[in-house]
mmCIF file of C-alpha atoms and ligand atoms in Angstrom:
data_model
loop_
_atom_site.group_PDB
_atom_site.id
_atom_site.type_symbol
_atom_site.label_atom_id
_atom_site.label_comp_id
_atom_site.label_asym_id
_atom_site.label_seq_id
_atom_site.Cartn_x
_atom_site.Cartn_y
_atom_site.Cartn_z
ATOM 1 C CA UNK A 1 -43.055 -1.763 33.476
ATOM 2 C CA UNK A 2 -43.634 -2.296 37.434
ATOM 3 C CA UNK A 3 -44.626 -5.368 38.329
ATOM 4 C CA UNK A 4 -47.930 -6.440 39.629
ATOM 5 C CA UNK A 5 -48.260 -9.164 41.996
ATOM 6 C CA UNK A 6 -50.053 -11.701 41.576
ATOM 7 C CA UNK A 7 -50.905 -15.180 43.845
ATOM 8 C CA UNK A 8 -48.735 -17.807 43.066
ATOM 9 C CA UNK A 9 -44.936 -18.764 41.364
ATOM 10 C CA UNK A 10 -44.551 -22.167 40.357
ATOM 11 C CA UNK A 11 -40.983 -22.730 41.931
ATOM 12 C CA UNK A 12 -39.025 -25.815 41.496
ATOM 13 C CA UNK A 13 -41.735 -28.151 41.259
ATOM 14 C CA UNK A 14 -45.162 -26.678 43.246
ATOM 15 C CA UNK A 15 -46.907 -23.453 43.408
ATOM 16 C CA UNK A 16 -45.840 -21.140 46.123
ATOM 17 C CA UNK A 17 -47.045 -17.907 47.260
ATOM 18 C CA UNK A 18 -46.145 -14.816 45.293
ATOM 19 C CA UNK A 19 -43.786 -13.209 48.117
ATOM 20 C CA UNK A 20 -42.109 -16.888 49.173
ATOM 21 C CA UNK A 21 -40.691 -17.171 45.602
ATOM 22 C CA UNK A 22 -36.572 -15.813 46.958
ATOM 23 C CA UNK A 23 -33.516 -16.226 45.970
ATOM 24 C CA UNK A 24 -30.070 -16.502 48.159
ATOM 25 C CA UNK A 25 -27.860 -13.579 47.122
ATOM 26 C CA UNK A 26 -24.975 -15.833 47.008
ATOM 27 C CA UNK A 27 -27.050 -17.817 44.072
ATOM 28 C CA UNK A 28 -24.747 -18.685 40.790
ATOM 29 C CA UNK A 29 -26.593 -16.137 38.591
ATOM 30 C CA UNK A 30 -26.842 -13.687 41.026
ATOM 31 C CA UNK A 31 -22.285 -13.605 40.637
ATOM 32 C CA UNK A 32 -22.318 -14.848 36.955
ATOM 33 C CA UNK A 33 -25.418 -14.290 35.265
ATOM 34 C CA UNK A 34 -26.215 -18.027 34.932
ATOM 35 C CA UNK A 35 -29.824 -17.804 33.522
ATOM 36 C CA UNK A 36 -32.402 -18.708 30.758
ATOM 37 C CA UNK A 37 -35.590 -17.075 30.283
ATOM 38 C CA UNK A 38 -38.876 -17.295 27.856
ATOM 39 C CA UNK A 39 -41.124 -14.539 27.732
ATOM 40 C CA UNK A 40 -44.124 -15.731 26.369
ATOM 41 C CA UNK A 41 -47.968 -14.406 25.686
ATOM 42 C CA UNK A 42 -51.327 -15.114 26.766
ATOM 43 C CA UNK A 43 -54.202 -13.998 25.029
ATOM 44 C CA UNK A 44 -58.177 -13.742 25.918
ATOM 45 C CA UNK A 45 -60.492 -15.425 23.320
ATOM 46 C CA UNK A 46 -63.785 -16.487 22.763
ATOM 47 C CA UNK A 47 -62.939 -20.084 24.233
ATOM 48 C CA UNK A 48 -60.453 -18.829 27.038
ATOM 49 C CA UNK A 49 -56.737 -18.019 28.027
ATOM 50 C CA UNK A 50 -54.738 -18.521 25.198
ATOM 51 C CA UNK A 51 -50.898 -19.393 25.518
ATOM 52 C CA UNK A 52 -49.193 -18.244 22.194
ATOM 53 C CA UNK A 53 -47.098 -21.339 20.906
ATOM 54 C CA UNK A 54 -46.052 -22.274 24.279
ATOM 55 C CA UNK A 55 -44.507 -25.701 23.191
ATOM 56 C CA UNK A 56 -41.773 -24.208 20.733
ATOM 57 C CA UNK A 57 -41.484 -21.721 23.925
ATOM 58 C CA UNK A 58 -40.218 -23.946 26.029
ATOM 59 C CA UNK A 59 -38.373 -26.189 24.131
ATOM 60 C CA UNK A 60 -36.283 -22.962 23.264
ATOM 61 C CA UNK A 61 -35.988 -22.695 26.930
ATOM 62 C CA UNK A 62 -34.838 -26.543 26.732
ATOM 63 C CA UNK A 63 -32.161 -25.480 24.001
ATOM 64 C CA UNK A 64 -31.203 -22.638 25.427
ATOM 65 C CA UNK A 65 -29.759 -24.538 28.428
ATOM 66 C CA UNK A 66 -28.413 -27.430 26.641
ATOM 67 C CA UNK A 67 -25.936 -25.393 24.936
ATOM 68 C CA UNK A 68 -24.843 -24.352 28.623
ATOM 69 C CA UNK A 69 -24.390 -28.028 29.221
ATOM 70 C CA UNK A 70 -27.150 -27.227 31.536
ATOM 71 C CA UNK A 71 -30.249 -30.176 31.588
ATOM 72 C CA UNK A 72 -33.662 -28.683 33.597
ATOM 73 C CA UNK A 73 -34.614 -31.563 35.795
ATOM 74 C CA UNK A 74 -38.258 -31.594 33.982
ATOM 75 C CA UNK A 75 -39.581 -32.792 30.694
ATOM 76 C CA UNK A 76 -41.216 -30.820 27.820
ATOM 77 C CA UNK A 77 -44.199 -31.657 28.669
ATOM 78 C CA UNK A 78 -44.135 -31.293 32.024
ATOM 79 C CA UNK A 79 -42.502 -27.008 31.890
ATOM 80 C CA UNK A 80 -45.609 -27.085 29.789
ATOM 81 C CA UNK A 81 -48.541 -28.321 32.382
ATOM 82 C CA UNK A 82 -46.112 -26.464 34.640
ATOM 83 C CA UNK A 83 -47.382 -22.992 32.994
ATOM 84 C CA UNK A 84 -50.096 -23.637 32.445
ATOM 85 C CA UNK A 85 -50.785 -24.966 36.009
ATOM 86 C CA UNK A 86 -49.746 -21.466 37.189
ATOM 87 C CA UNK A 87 -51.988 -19.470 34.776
ATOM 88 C CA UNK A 88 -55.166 -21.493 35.765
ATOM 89 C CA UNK A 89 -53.831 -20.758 39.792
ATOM 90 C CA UNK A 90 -53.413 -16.533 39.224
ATOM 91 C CA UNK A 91 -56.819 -17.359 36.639
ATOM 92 C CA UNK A 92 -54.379 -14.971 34.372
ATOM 93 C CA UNK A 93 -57.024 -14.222 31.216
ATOM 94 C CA UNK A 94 -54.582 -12.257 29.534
ATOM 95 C CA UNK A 95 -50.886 -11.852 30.180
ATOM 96 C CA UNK A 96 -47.238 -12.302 30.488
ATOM 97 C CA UNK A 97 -45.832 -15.626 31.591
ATOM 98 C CA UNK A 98 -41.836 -15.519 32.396
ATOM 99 C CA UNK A 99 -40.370 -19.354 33.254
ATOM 100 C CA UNK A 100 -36.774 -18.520 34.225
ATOM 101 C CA UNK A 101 -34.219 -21.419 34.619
ATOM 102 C CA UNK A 102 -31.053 -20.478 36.690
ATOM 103 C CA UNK A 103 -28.257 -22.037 39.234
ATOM 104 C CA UNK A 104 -28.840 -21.501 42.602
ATOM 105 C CA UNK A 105 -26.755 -21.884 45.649
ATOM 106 C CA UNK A 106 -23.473 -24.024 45.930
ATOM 107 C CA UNK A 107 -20.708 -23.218 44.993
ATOM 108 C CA UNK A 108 -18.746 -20.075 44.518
ATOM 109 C CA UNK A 109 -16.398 -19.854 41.016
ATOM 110 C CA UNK A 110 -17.027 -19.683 37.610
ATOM 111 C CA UNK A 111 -18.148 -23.561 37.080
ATOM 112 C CA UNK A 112 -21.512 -23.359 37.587
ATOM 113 C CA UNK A 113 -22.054 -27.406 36.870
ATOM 114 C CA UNK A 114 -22.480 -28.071 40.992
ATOM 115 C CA UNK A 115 -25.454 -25.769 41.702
ATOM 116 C CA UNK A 116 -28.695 -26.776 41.543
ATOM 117 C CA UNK A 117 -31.164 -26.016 38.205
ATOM 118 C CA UNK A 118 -33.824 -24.284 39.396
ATOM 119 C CA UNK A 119 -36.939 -23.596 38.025
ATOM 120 C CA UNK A 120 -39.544 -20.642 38.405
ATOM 121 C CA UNK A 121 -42.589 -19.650 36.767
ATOM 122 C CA UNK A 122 -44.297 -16.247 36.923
ATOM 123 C CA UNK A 123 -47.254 -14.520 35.315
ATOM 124 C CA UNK A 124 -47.301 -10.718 35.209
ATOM 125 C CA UNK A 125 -49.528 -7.869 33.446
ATOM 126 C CA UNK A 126 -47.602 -6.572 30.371
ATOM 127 C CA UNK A 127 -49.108 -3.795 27.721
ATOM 128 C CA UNK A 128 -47.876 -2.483 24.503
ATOM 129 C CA UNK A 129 -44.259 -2.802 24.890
ATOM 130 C CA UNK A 130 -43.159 0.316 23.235
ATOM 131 C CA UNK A 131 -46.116 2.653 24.401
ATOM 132 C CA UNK A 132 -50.039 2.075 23.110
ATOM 133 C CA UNK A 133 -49.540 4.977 20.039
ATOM 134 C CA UNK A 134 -46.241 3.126 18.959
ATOM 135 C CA UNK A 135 -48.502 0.073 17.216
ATOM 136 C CA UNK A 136 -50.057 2.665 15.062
ATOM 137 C CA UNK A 137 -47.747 5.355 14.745
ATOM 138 C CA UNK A 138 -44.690 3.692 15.150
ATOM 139 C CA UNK A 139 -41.709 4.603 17.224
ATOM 140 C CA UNK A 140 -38.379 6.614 16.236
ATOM 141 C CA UNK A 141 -35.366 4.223 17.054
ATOM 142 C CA UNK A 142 -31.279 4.391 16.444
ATOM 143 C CA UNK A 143 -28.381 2.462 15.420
ATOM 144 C CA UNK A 144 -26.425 1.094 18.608
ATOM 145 C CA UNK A 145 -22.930 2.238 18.897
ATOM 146 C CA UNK A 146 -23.294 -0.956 20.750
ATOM 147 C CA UNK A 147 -22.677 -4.000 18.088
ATOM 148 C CA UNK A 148 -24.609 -7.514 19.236
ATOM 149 C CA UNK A 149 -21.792 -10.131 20.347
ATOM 150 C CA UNK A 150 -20.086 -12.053 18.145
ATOM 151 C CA UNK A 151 -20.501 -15.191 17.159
ATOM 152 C CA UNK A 152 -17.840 -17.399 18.891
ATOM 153 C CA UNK A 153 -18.643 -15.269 21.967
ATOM 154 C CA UNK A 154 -21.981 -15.620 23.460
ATOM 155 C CA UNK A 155 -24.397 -17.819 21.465
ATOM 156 C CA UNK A 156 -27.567 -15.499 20.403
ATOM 157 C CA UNK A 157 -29.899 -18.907 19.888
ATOM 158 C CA UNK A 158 -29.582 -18.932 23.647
ATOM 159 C CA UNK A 159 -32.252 -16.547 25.888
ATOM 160 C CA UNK A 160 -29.183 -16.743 28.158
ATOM 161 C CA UNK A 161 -29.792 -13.837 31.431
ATOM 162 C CA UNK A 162 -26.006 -12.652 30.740
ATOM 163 C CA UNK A 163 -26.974 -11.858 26.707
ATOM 164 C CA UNK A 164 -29.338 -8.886 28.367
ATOM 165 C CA UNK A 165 -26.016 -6.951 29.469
ATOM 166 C CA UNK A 166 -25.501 -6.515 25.904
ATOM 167 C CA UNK A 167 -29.076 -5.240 25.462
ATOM 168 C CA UNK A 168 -29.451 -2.966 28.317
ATOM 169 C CA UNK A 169 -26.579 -1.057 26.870
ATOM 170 C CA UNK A 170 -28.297 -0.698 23.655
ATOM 171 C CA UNK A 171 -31.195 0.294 25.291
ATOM 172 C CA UNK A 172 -29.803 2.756 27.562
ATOM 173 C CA UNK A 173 -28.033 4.704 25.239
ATOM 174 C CA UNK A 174 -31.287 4.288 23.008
ATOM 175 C CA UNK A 175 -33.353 6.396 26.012
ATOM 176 C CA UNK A 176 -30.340 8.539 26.920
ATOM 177 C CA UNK A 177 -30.597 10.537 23.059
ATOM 178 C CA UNK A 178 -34.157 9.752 23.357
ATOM 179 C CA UNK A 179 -35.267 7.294 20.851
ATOM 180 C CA UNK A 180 -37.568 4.624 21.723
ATOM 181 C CA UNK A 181 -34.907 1.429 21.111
ATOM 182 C CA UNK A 182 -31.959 0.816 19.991
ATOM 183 C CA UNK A 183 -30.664 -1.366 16.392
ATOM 184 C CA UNK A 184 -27.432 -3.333 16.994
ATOM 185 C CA UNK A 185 -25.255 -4.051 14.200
ATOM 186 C CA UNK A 186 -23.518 -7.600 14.605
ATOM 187 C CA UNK A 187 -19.929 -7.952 14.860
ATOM 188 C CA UNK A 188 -19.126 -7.547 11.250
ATOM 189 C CA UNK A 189 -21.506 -4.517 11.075
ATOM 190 C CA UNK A 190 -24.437 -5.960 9.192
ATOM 191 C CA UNK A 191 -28.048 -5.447 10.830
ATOM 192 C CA UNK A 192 -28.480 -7.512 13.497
ATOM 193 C CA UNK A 193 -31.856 -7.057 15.948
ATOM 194 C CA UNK A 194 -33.165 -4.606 18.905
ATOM 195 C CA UNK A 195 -32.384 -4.913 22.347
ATOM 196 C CA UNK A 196 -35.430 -7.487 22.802
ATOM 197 C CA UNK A 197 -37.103 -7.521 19.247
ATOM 198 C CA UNK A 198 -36.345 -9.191 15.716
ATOM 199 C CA UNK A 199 -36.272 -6.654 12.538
ATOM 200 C CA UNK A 200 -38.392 -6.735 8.962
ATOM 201 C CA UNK A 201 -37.779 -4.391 6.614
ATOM 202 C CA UNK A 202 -39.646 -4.232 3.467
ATOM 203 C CA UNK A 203 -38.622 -2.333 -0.321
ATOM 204 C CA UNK A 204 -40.490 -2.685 -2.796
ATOM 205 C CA UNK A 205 -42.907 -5.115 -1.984
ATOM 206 C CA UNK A 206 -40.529 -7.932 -0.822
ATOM 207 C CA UNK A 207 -39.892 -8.975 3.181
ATOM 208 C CA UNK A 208 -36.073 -8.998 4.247
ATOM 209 C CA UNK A 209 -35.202 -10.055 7.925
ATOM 210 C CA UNK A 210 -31.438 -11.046 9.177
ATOM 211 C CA UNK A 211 -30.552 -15.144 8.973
ATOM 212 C CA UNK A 212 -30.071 -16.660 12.390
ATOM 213 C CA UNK A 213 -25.977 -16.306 11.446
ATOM 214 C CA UNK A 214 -26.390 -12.671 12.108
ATOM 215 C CA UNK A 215 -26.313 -12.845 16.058
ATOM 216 C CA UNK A 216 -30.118 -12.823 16.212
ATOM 217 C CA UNK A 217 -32.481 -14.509 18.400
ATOM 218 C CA UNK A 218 -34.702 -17.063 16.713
ATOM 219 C CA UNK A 219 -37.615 -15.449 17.489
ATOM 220 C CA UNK A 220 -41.040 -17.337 17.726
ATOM 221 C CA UNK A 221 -43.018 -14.197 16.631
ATOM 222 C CA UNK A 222 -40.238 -13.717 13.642
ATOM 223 C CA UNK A 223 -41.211 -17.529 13.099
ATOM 224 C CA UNK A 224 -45.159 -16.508 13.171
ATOM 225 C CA UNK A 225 -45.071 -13.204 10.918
ATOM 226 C CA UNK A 226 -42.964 -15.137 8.059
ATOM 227 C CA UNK A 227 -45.674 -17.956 8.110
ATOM 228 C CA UNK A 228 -47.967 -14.642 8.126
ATOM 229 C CA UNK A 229 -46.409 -13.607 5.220
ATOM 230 C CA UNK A 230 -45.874 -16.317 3.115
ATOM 231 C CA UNK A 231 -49.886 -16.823 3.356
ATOM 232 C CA UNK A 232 -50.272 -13.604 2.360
ATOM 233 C CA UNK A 233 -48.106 -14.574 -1.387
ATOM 234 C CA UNK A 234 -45.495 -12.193 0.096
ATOM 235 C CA UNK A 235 -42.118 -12.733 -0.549
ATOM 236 C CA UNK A 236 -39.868 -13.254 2.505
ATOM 237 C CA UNK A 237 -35.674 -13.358 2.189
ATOM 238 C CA UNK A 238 -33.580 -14.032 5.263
ATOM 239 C CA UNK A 239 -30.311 -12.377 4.339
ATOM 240 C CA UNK A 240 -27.535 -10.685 5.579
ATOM 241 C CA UNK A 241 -28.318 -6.541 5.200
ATOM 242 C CA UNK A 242 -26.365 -3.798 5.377
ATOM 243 C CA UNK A 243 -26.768 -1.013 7.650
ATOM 244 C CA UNK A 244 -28.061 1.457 4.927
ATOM 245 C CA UNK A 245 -30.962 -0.556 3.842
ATOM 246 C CA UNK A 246 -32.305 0.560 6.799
ATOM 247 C CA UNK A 247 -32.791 4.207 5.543
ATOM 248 C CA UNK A 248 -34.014 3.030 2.338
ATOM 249 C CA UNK A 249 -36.713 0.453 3.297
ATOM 250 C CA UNK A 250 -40.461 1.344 2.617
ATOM 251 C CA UNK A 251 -41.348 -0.437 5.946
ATOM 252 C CA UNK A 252 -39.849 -1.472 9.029
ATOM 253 C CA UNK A 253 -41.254 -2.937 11.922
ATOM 254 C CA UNK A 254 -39.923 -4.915 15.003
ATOM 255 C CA UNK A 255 -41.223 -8.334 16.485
ATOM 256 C CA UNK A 256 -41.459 -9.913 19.609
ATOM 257 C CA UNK A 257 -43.838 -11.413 22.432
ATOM 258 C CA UNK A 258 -43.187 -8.351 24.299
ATOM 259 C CA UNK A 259 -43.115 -5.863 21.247
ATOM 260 C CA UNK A 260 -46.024 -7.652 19.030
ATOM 261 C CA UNK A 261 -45.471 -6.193 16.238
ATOM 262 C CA UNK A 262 -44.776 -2.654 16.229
ATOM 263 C CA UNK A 263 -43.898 -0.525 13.671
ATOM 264 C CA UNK A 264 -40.510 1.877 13.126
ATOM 265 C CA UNK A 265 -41.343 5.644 11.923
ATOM 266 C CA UNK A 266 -37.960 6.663 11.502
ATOM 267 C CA UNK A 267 -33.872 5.635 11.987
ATOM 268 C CA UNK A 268 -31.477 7.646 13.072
ATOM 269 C CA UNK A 269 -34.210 10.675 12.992
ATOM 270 C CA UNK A 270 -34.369 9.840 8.972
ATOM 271 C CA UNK A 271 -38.162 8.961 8.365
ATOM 272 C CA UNK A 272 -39.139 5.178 7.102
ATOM 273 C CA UNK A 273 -41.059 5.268 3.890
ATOM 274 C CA UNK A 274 -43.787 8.187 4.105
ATOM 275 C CA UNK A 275 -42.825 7.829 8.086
ATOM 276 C CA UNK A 276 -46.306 6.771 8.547
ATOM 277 C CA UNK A 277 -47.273 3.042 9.334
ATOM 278 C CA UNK A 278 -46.944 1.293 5.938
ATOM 279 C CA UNK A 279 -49.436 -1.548 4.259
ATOM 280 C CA UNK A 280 -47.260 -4.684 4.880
ATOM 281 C CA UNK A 281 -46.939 -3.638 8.652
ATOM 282 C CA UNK A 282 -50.716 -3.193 8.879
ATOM 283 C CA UNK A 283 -51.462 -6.487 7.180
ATOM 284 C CA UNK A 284 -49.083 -8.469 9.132
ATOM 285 C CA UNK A 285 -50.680 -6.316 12.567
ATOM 286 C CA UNK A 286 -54.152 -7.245 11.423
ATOM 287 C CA UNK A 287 -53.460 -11.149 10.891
ATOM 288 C CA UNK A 288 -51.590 -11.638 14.088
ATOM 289 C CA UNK A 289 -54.095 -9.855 16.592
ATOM 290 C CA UNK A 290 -56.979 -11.691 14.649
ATOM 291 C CA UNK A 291 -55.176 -14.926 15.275
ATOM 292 C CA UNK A 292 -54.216 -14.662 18.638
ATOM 293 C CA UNK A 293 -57.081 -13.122 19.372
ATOM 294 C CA UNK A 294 -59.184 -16.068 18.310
ATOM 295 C CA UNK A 295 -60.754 -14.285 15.942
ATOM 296 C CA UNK A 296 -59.572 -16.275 12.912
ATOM 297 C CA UNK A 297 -59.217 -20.179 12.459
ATOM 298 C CA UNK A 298 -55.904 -21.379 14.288
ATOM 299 C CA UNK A 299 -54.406 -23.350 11.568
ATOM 300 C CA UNK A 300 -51.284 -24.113 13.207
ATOM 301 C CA UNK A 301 -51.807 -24.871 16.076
ATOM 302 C CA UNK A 302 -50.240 -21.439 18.029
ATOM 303 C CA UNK A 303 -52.950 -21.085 20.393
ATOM 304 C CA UNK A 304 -52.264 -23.626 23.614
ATOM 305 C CA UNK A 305 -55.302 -23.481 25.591
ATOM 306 C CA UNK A 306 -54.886 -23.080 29.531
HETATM 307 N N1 LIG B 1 -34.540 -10.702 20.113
HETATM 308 C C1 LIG B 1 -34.310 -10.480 21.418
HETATM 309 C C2 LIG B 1 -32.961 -10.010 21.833
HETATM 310 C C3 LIG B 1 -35.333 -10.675 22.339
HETATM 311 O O1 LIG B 1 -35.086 -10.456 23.630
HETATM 312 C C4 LIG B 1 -36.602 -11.096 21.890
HETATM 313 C C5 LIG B 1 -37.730 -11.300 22.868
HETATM 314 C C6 LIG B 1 -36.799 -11.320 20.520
HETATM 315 C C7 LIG B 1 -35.735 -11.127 19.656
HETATM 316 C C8 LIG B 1 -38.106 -11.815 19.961
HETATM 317 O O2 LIG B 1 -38.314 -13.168 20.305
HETATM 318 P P1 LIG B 1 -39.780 -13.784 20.461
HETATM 319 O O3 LIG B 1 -40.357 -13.222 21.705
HETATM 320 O O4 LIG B 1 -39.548 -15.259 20.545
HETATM 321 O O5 LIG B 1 -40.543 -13.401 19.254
HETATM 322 N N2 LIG B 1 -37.670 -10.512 24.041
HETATM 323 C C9 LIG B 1 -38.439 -10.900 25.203
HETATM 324 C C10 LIG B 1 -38.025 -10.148 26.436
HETATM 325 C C11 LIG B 1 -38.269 -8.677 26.413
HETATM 326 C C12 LIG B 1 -37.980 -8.024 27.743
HETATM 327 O O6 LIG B 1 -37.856 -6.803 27.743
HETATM 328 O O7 LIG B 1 -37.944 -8.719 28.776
HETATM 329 C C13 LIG B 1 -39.922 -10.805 24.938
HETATM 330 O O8 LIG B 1 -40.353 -10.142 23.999
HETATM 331 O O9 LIG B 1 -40.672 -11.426 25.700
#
């Protein structure tokens, strides 16, 4: 997706100009990958910008530093005016809002506790993540030879930068034999996630996705389609599945701010279900867009206006 420019980047603490917003190449994550990111959604509706559930956003951006010992010099509430001070400044209507917390110049080495914590905030355009005919037709997608980290190796609850190594290798190869994305197995083989989306399945009328234990990113959108769900009287089990459950599901779609939620046609070339977009996708589809599109009462809460 090339970026389009827009005015302003809130950077450590004001609003700068789009082009002022640099970083020194000798920068800590520049060297070591010392980063944490959100991705996060805004939406046009009847009564404004939307943000999608930007508080549980950025207090995953909170906890995804904390478990790098890292503390960002600014409260909860104030990353959150912070966004939505820069939205209002590019008057984004609809959009893609990337904070990005990082280490910054100091000190060369591993030990990244000297350098700064620096903050930036950007807004960008985004579309359909996986192509506009994937959220109706769905898209064709592999198994990684690529298994997600393990465990007691880099922690998945973290949107760490250095965790995206891992997924541009499943991607990659994903492209290279020409499937949309790639599937990653976790570390003891058991399905794990994409290379920036959370996985549903669904066989015979009942919702499986992997538990948190299986090197998955809590996903806010994962969060939002098993409330979905559950509203809907639809059964929803987080458990561990095996790889083959994947070529015997009825349904399968991925999740994601990025990805919405998109649909899978087929794995490993062998078709989902009747390879077409299946009922439970569709629901879940129609429910989200009418929420975030303002289109249907907000019940929770999910839409933080700008
Ligand atoms: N798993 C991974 C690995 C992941 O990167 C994402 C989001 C998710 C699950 C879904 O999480 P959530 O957005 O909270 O529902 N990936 C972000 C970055 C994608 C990118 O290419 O950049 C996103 O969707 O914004």
């Amino acid at each position: 997706m090339p970026i389009q420019k827009m005015d302003y980047i809130w950077f450590n603490g004001e609003l700068v100009e789009w082009d002022k917003a640099t970083v020194h190449v000798m920068a800590h994550v520049i060297h070591y990958g010392t980063s944490f990111f959100e991705g996060i959604r805004c939406y046009e509706t009847p009564q404004g910008p939307a943000i999608f559930r930007l508080t549980p956003h950025m207090r995953r951006l909170i906890d995804s530093a904390k478990i790098y010992r890292t503390a960002i010099p600014y409260t909860l509430d104030q990353l959150v005016a912070a966004v939505k001070e820069t939205v209002r400044a590019n008057r984004l209507r609809s959009g893609y809002i990337r904070p990005v917390v990082f280490r910054g110049y100091g000190e060369i080495g591993v030990n990244p506790l000297n350098n700064p914590v620096e903050v930036a905030i950007a807004t960008i355009e985004w579309g359909k993540y996986l192509g506009a005919e994937a959220m109706e037709q769905g898209v064709d997608v592999c198994i990684s030879s690529w298994n997600r980290f393990a465990p007691n190796t880099m922690p998945a609850l973290a949107k760490a930068g250095g965790n995206y190594m891992n997924s541009q290798l499943i991607k990659m190869e994903a492209m290279a034999n020409g499937y949309a994305e790639g599937i990653a197995l976790d570390a003891d083989g058991h399905v794990s996630e994409g290379s920036g989306e959370n996985l549903f399945l669904v066989r015979d009328g009942v919702v499986y996705t992997p538990p948190l234990t299986s090197s998955i990113l809590s996903g806010i959108t994962r969060d939002t389609v098993m409330t979905l769900l559950r509203e809907m009287n639809i059964e929803v089990r987080e458990q561990i599945l095996p790889r083959e459950m994947l070529y015997l599901a009825d349904e399968l779609f991925f999740t994601g701010t990025a990805a919405e939620v998109t649909p899978i046609r087929s794995v490993d070339r062998i078709p989902v279900g009747s390879g077409r977009r299946g009922p439970i996708t569709a629901a879940v589809q129609e429910s989200f867009f009418a929420i975030v599109q303002g289109e249907r009462p907000d019940r929770y809460g999910w839409l933080e206006y700008a």
